[in-house]
Amino acid sequence: MCLKEIYNQDNIKSYDAIKDYFLSEINFSKKENISTKQPEEISRVWILFAEKNNKWKCLQVGQSKENAFDEIKEIIGCITKSSDNDNESVTRYKNSAFYENVCPVCNGNYRKTLYSKIGREYSNFKICFLDLDKYLGLIKSEGQNTTDSERIIEICKNQYAEAKIAYQTRAVYWRQYKSGIDGQTLSYIVNHISEF
């Protein structure tokens, strides 16, 4: 796994460095038959970590527009049901936002192929839900009149937080939508690296 030259290893945030920003997390293992019960507090932005050599590595960050927990259940299903026979003959890989040649190129369902691959390579996992307001340092106003600034923040904060935490953890498989808020955020970070 080769980190792209533009992104250095110096300031990658570990699980321990950011865990205070989590509302809740789901811990699971391929060895256990888990029942996926929704935590009391979740957000639209989630982070997938996997453990290897007693270190937690960020593999993916995502944000769900509708129901994050339904997306998480699907991902956990792909990870835990994967087997060595489940390989969709992936022979080519393309770049993620931060790494070269890690994302499988497949003809079928990309999500299933990716998370099955992750399930074959790792055994222990954490899916963490980000406390967006705490992470971004946002304080909601108590007044009844919402300003345009507050509306803009509410509309954009999920995509911005997704891109920011993906960058800070160098999420292995994360891919941004270049013309979207996440792509614009990543471009801003690269051009203003001292701020992050």
Rosetta silent file (secondary structure, phi, psi, omega in degrees, C-alpha in Angstrom):
SEQUENCE: MCLKEIYNQDNIKSYDAIKDYFLSEINFSKKENISTKQPEEISRVWILFAEKNNKWKCLQVGQSKENAFDEIKEIIGCITKSSDNDNESVTRYKNSAFYENVCPVCNGNYRKTLYSKIGREYSNFKICFLDLDKYLGLIKSEGQNTTDSERIIEICKNQYAEAKIAYQTRAVYWRQYKSGIDGQTLSYIVNHISEF
SCORE:     score description
SCORE:     0.000 S_00000001
   1 L     0.000  119.490 -174.631    0.000    0.000    0.000 S_00000001
   2 E  -116.473  118.241  177.572    1.671    3.170   -1.195 S_00000001
   3 E   -69.054  136.031  178.466    0.598    6.608    0.049 S_00000001
   4 L   -60.576  145.834 -174.666    0.497    9.173   -2.757 S_00000001
   5 L   -57.567  -34.250 -177.215    3.497   11.473   -2.703 S_00000001
   6 L   -65.500  -23.506 -178.074    1.404   14.607   -2.125 S_00000001
   7 L  -107.967  120.553 -179.741    0.198   13.243    1.248 S_00000001
   8 L   -93.301  169.568 -177.903    2.808   12.678    3.916 S_00000001
   9 L   -87.864   -9.469 -168.209    2.676   10.374    6.904 S_00000001
  10 L   -57.675  -43.570 -171.316    3.628   13.049    9.452 S_00000001
  11 L  -117.735   33.724  177.075    0.251   14.133   10.725 S_00000001
  12 L   -72.436  128.776 -179.619   -1.996   11.111   10.255 S_00000001
  13 L   -85.994  133.832  178.971   -4.474   10.926   13.134 S_00000001
  14 L   -88.137  171.030  175.229   -4.889    7.589   14.849 S_00000001
  15 H   -54.835  -47.506 -178.121   -8.050    6.107   16.311 S_00000001
  16 H   -62.233  -31.553 -178.420   -6.907    7.162   19.792 S_00000001
  17 H   -72.938  -22.671 -175.863   -6.315   10.748   18.640 S_00000001
  18 H  -118.909   -1.700 -173.797   -9.898   11.207   17.402 S_00000001
  19 H   -61.413  -22.341  178.084  -12.000    8.835   19.527 S_00000001
  20 H   -70.144  -11.847  179.097  -13.254   11.710   21.716 S_00000001
  21 H   -93.730    5.745 -177.421  -15.197   12.976   18.672 S_00000001
  22 E   -94.008  135.356  172.593  -17.300    9.805   18.378 S_00000001
  23 E   -73.998  -41.945 -177.557  -20.944    9.636   19.436 S_00000001
  24 E  -163.246  169.084  175.611  -20.891    5.848   19.418 S_00000001
  25 E  -149.325  155.156  175.831  -19.190    2.893   17.817 S_00000001
  26 E  -114.122  121.256  177.013  -19.937   -0.649   16.759 S_00000001
  27 E  -103.780  133.767  178.301  -17.178   -3.178   17.434 S_00000001
  28 E  -153.145  164.296 -177.986  -17.270   -6.489   15.605 S_00000001
  29 E  -135.929  152.047  175.980  -15.144   -9.359   14.477 S_00000001
  30 L   -66.911  -23.666 -176.950  -15.361  -11.841   11.623 S_00000001
  31 L   -77.338  -22.160 -176.693  -15.115  -14.598   14.227 S_00000001
  32 L   -99.133  146.560  171.220  -18.270  -13.521   16.043 S_00000001
  33 L   -91.108   99.336 -172.523  -21.828  -13.784   14.854 S_00000001
  34 L   -92.550  148.326  169.585  -22.897  -10.246   15.692 S_00000001
  35 L  -101.612  124.878 -174.985  -26.351   -8.852   15.966 S_00000001
  36 L   -87.261   95.251  178.577  -26.289   -5.387   14.544 S_00000001
  37 L  -100.088  132.187 -177.366  -28.224   -3.290   17.005 S_00000001
  38 L   -67.141  127.908  174.796  -28.406    0.407   16.288 S_00000001
  39 L   -63.425  158.461 -179.720  -26.526    2.502   18.858 S_00000001
  40 L   -62.538  -38.979 -179.026  -28.555    5.185   20.637 S_00000001
  41 L  -117.812  123.209  173.672  -26.583    7.993   19.029 S_00000001
  42 L  -135.224  163.544  174.350  -25.490    7.966   15.402 S_00000001
  43 L  -129.403  179.436  179.566  -24.670   10.604   12.840 S_00000001
  44 L   -77.756  -19.978 -178.169  -24.579   10.670    9.082 S_00000001
  45 E  -101.416  127.015 -178.805  -20.754   10.494    9.034 S_00000001
  46 E  -129.116  156.293 -176.705  -19.158    7.150    9.879 S_00000001
  47 E  -132.824  130.591  178.433  -15.597    5.839    9.979 S_00000001
  48 E  -104.174  121.271  174.113  -14.463    2.234    9.483 S_00000001
  49 E  -112.585  150.162  172.891  -11.322    1.093   11.308 S_00000001
  50 E  -133.025  149.059 -176.027   -9.689   -2.335   11.141 S_00000001
  51 E  -101.317  132.042  174.374   -7.076   -3.783   13.445 S_00000001
  52 E  -145.535  130.633 -179.190   -3.798   -5.226   12.255 S_00000001
  53 L    54.437   42.070  178.153   -0.731   -5.813   14.424 S_00000001
  54 L    62.458   21.920  175.396   -2.511   -4.236   17.412 S_00000001
  55 E  -126.807  140.886  178.827   -3.028   -0.932   15.554 S_00000001
  56 E   -93.838  122.527 -179.737   -6.311    0.467   14.259 S_00000001
  57 E  -110.094  136.627  176.772   -6.131    1.704   10.661 S_00000001
  58 E   -78.663  120.057 -179.661   -8.780    3.864    9.048 S_00000001
  59 E   -99.392  -36.315 -174.194  -10.024    2.080    5.944 S_00000001
  60 E  -153.775  148.999  173.082  -13.081    4.081    4.943 S_00000001
  61 E  -131.337  141.726  178.648  -15.103    7.167    5.777 S_00000001
  62 E  -150.557  166.340  173.084  -18.585    7.816    4.487 S_00000001
  63 E  -139.218  138.113 -175.480  -21.643    9.899    4.984 S_00000001
  64 L  -111.288  129.502 -178.486  -25.149    8.776    4.381 S_00000001
  65 L   -71.316  -39.122 -174.710  -27.838   11.158    3.236 S_00000001
  66 L  -100.800  -83.628 -173.691  -30.750    9.105    4.484 S_00000001
  67 L  -124.047   99.816 -177.865  -30.130    6.333    7.002 S_00000001
  68 H   -59.303  -36.218 -175.532  -26.509    5.739    7.966 S_00000001
  69 H   -67.012  -36.922  176.165  -27.384    2.679   10.002 S_00000001
  70 H   -62.111  -41.278  178.104  -28.924    0.834    7.017 S_00000001
  71 H   -63.721  -42.710 -179.918  -25.724    1.497    5.055 S_00000001
  72 H   -62.754  -43.125  178.506  -23.620    0.276    7.988 S_00000001
  73 H   -59.654  -40.642  178.711  -25.629   -2.971    8.283 S_00000001
  74 H   -63.813  -43.977 -179.869  -25.026   -3.644    4.586 S_00000001
  75 H   -63.235  -46.561  178.960  -21.289   -2.978    4.959 S_00000001
  76 H   -59.893  -40.330  177.359  -21.010   -5.210    8.037 S_00000001
  77 H   -59.817  -44.396  179.159  -22.845   -7.943    6.126 S_00000001
  78 H   -64.861  -40.029 -178.918  -20.359   -7.763    3.235 S_00000001
  79 H   -67.617  -49.667 -172.458  -17.388   -7.808    5.628 S_00000001
  80 H   -77.355  -23.057 -179.392  -18.557  -10.655    7.851 S_00000001
  81 H   -93.168   -2.656 -178.257  -19.923  -12.876    5.083 S_00000001
  82 L   -68.391  150.818  176.713  -16.822  -12.629    2.910 S_00000001
  83 L  -143.801  169.034  179.844  -14.776  -15.751    2.323 S_00000001
  84 H   -62.066  -25.170  179.192  -11.695  -16.696    0.356 S_00000001
  85 H   -82.898   -3.097 -172.746  -14.005  -18.053   -2.368 S_00000001
  86 H   -87.815    6.840 -174.626  -15.769  -14.694   -2.565 S_00000001
  87 L   -78.374  120.828 -177.583  -13.137  -13.029   -4.749 S_00000001
  88 L   -83.378   44.291 -179.426  -14.684  -11.635   -7.939 S_00000001
  89 L    40.743   57.490  176.380  -11.392  -12.198   -9.837 S_00000001
  90 L   -78.694  122.020  179.622  -10.164   -8.657   -9.262 S_00000001
  91 L  -118.932  -12.552 -179.701   -6.990   -8.186  -11.260 S_00000001
  92 L  -126.022  150.472  178.557   -6.817   -4.420  -11.483 S_00000001
  93 E  -133.716  150.184  176.030   -6.819   -1.697   -8.885 S_00000001
  94 E  -123.208  171.884 -174.856   -7.173    2.042   -9.094 S_00000001
  95 L   -74.108  147.399  166.462   -6.185    4.872   -6.806 S_00000001
  96 L   -93.856 -171.517  179.704   -8.132    6.074   -3.827 S_00000001
  97 L   -63.512  -34.655 -171.861   -7.871    9.712   -2.774 S_00000001
  98 L  -114.566  -19.437 -174.552   -4.699    9.043   -0.762 S_00000001
  99 E  -123.447  155.027  179.407   -3.230    5.707   -1.922 S_00000001
 100 E   -95.381  135.426  171.874   -2.142    4.211   -5.216 S_00000001
 101 L    53.100   54.889  177.990   -3.699    1.035   -6.631 S_00000001
 102 L  -119.834  -25.433 -175.882   -5.850   -0.056   -3.686 S_00000001
 103 E   -88.245  123.634 -177.599   -9.463    0.154   -4.923 S_00000001
 104 E   -66.305  139.228  172.484  -10.628   -2.927   -6.834 S_00000001
 105 L   -97.094  120.468 -175.932  -11.861   -2.452  -10.379 S_00000001
 106 L  -136.423  161.650  177.892  -14.797   -4.815  -10.822 S_00000001
 107 L   -90.738  -17.542 -176.194  -17.644   -5.477  -13.203 S_00000001
 108 L   -99.706 -137.610 -176.921  -20.159   -6.157  -10.466 S_00000001
 109 L   -81.228  109.838 -176.723  -21.138   -4.461   -7.240 S_00000001
 110 H   -60.423  -45.681 -177.405  -18.198   -2.274   -6.151 S_00000001
 111 H   -59.102  -47.583 -179.619  -19.355   -1.951   -2.543 S_00000001
 112 H   -62.640  -42.920 -179.838  -19.714   -5.725   -2.122 S_00000001
 113 H   -63.161  -45.868 -179.303  -16.350   -6.342   -3.802 S_00000001
 114 H   -63.330  -51.601 -175.252  -14.546   -3.747   -1.680 S_00000001
 115 H   -72.719  -25.794  171.715  -15.999   -4.768    1.677 S_00000001
 116 H   -67.308  -40.736  175.901  -15.574   -8.470    0.922 S_00000001
 117 H   -59.635  -47.092  178.631  -11.903   -7.718    0.196 S_00000001
 118 H   -60.337  -42.004  179.311  -11.641   -5.866    3.515 S_00000001
 119 H   -64.032  -30.693  177.438  -13.304   -8.818    5.269 S_00000001
 120 H   -77.097  -26.813 -174.228  -10.731  -11.213    3.838 S_00000001
 121 H   -94.030  -20.558 -176.397   -7.789   -9.018    4.894 S_00000001
 122 L  -131.917  162.230 -179.574   -8.801   -8.030    8.435 S_00000001
 123 L  -118.463  -34.088 -174.658  -10.559   -9.668   11.383 S_00000001
 124 E  -116.293  137.221 -171.106  -11.447   -6.956   13.929 S_00000001
 125 E  -138.243  155.959  170.620  -13.391   -3.805   13.134 S_00000001
 126 E  -135.538  132.528  168.410  -14.856   -0.609   14.560 S_00000001
 127 E  -114.987  119.447 -173.758  -17.446    1.576   12.871 S_00000001
 128 E  -112.759  140.401  178.725  -17.550    4.944   14.608 S_00000001
 129 E  -103.777  124.771 -173.283  -20.155    7.676   14.261 S_00000001
 130 E   -80.035  132.398  171.244  -18.733   11.191   14.267 S_00000001
 131 L   -80.873   94.657 -171.054  -20.138   13.909   16.542 S_00000001
 132 H   -58.574  -49.104 -176.368  -20.140   16.526   13.789 S_00000001
 133 H   -63.790  -41.209  178.006  -20.739   19.633   15.865 S_00000001
 134 H   -65.909  -46.301 -179.088  -18.065   18.698   18.406 S_00000001
 135 H   -60.922  -41.264 -177.948  -15.578   17.688   15.696 S_00000001
 136 H   -91.185   -3.316  179.538  -16.113   20.895   13.727 S_00000001
 137 L    69.047   36.638 -177.648  -16.421   23.128   16.809 S_00000001
 138 L   -94.326  139.157  175.929  -19.933   24.265   15.909 S_00000001
 139 L  -123.123  122.044 -179.390  -22.264   25.885   18.405 S_00000001
 140 L   -76.527  139.906  178.171  -25.922   26.163   17.471 S_00000001
 141 L   -76.209  150.798 -177.635  -27.566   29.503   18.145 S_00000001
 142 L   -85.420  -15.522 -176.779  -30.445   29.595   20.576 S_00000001
 143 L   -68.289  165.227 -178.881  -32.508   32.085   18.576 S_00000001
 144 L   -85.656  -24.856 -177.988  -35.498   31.180   16.466 S_00000001
 145 L   -88.587  116.821  178.424  -34.334   32.881   13.279 S_00000001
 146 L   -84.476  132.884  179.874  -31.897   30.752   11.324 S_00000001
 147 L   -87.507  164.986  175.575  -29.336   32.716    9.333 S_00000001
 148 H   -61.394  -38.294  178.295  -28.089   31.851    5.846 S_00000001
 149 H   -58.686  -43.925  179.397  -24.697   31.054    7.381 S_00000001
 150 H   -66.588  -37.532  177.229  -26.312   28.493    9.681 S_00000001
 151 H   -65.199  -43.846  179.341  -28.267   26.978    6.790 S_00000001
 152 H   -60.187  -45.392  178.983  -25.106   26.680    4.678 S_00000001
 153 H   -60.491  -46.386 -178.326  -23.305   24.975    7.552 S_00000001
 154 H   -62.038  -38.439 -179.692  -26.196   22.571    8.125 S_00000001
 155 H   -70.068  -39.542 -169.434  -26.328   21.695    4.414 S_00000001
 156 H  -101.682  -14.310 -169.117  -22.576   21.218    3.963 S_00000001
 157 H   -63.474  -32.155 -179.838  -21.188   20.058    7.292 S_00000001
 158 H   -65.139  -48.503 -179.453  -21.602   16.315    6.653 S_00000001
 159 H   -67.687  -39.325  178.403  -19.647   16.306    3.386 S_00000001
 160 H   -63.726  -47.719 -179.799  -17.028   18.703    4.770 S_00000001
 161 H   -62.638  -39.733  177.896  -16.542   16.605    7.932 S_00000001
 162 H   -57.640  -49.612 -177.764  -16.336   13.422    5.840 S_00000001
 163 H   -66.623  -41.215 -178.333  -13.532   14.862    3.701 S_00000001
 164 H   -64.729  -47.301 -179.004  -11.687   16.409    6.637 S_00000001
 165 H   -70.133  -33.225  175.844  -11.670   13.239    8.761 S_00000001
 166 H   -62.061  -43.947  178.144  -10.789   11.120    5.690 S_00000001
 167 H   -64.482  -48.595 -175.577   -7.777   13.362    5.103 S_00000001
 168 H   -62.050  -32.371 -179.967   -6.721   13.426    8.763 S_00000001
 169 H   -97.257   -8.360 -173.531   -6.840    9.615    9.017 S_00000001
 170 L    50.167   57.548 -179.554   -5.756    9.017    5.385 S_00000001
 171 L   -53.896  121.298 -170.343   -8.646    6.594    4.938 S_00000001
 172 L   -55.822  -49.170 -171.480   -7.259    3.884    2.668 S_00000001
 173 L  -101.817    6.615 -175.608  -10.237    3.324    0.352 S_00000001
 174 L   -70.467  134.255  176.035  -11.899    6.754    0.491 S_00000001
 175 L  -127.893  131.466 -177.878  -12.670    8.366   -2.868 S_00000001
 176 L   -93.593  157.311  172.166  -14.001   11.877   -3.141 S_00000001
 177 L   -90.264  104.708 -166.986  -16.533   13.297   -5.521 S_00000001
 178 L   -54.807  -39.223 -177.491  -14.240   15.857   -7.137 S_00000001
 179 L   -90.558   -2.686  179.150  -16.830   18.508   -7.959 S_00000001
 180 L   -87.402 -177.506 -179.125  -18.705   18.006   -4.699 S_00000001
 181 H   -61.893  -37.646 -179.406  -18.054   19.531   -1.301 S_00000001
 182 H   -65.125  -42.170  176.731  -15.754   16.659   -0.348 S_00000001
 183 H   -65.649  -40.202  178.006  -13.539   17.166   -3.403 S_00000001
 184 H   -66.622  -38.084  177.858  -13.484   20.914   -2.863 S_00000001
 185 H   -62.827  -46.813 -179.984  -12.625   20.386    0.811 S_00000001
 186 H   -61.567  -41.386  176.655   -9.722   18.090   -0.046 S_00000001
 187 H   -61.518  -42.010  178.118   -8.403   20.629   -2.579 S_00000001
 188 H   -62.477  -44.924  179.685   -8.634   23.362    0.054 S_00000001
 189 H   -58.294  -47.381 -178.808   -6.794   21.221    2.614 S_00000001
 190 H   -60.542  -37.280 -179.261   -3.965   20.491    0.186 S_00000001
 191 H   -83.765  -11.549 -179.045   -3.586   24.191   -0.591 S_00000001
 192 L  -133.620   46.706 -170.791   -3.817   25.275    3.071 S_00000001
 193 H   -56.221  -31.527 -176.955   -2.059   22.369    4.786 S_00000001
 194 H   -67.804  -19.383  179.146   -0.843   24.473    7.736 S_00000001
 195 H   -78.889  -15.130 -173.830   -4.455   25.020    8.852 S_00000001
 196 L  -114.980    0.000    0.000   -5.058   21.316    9.345 S_00000001
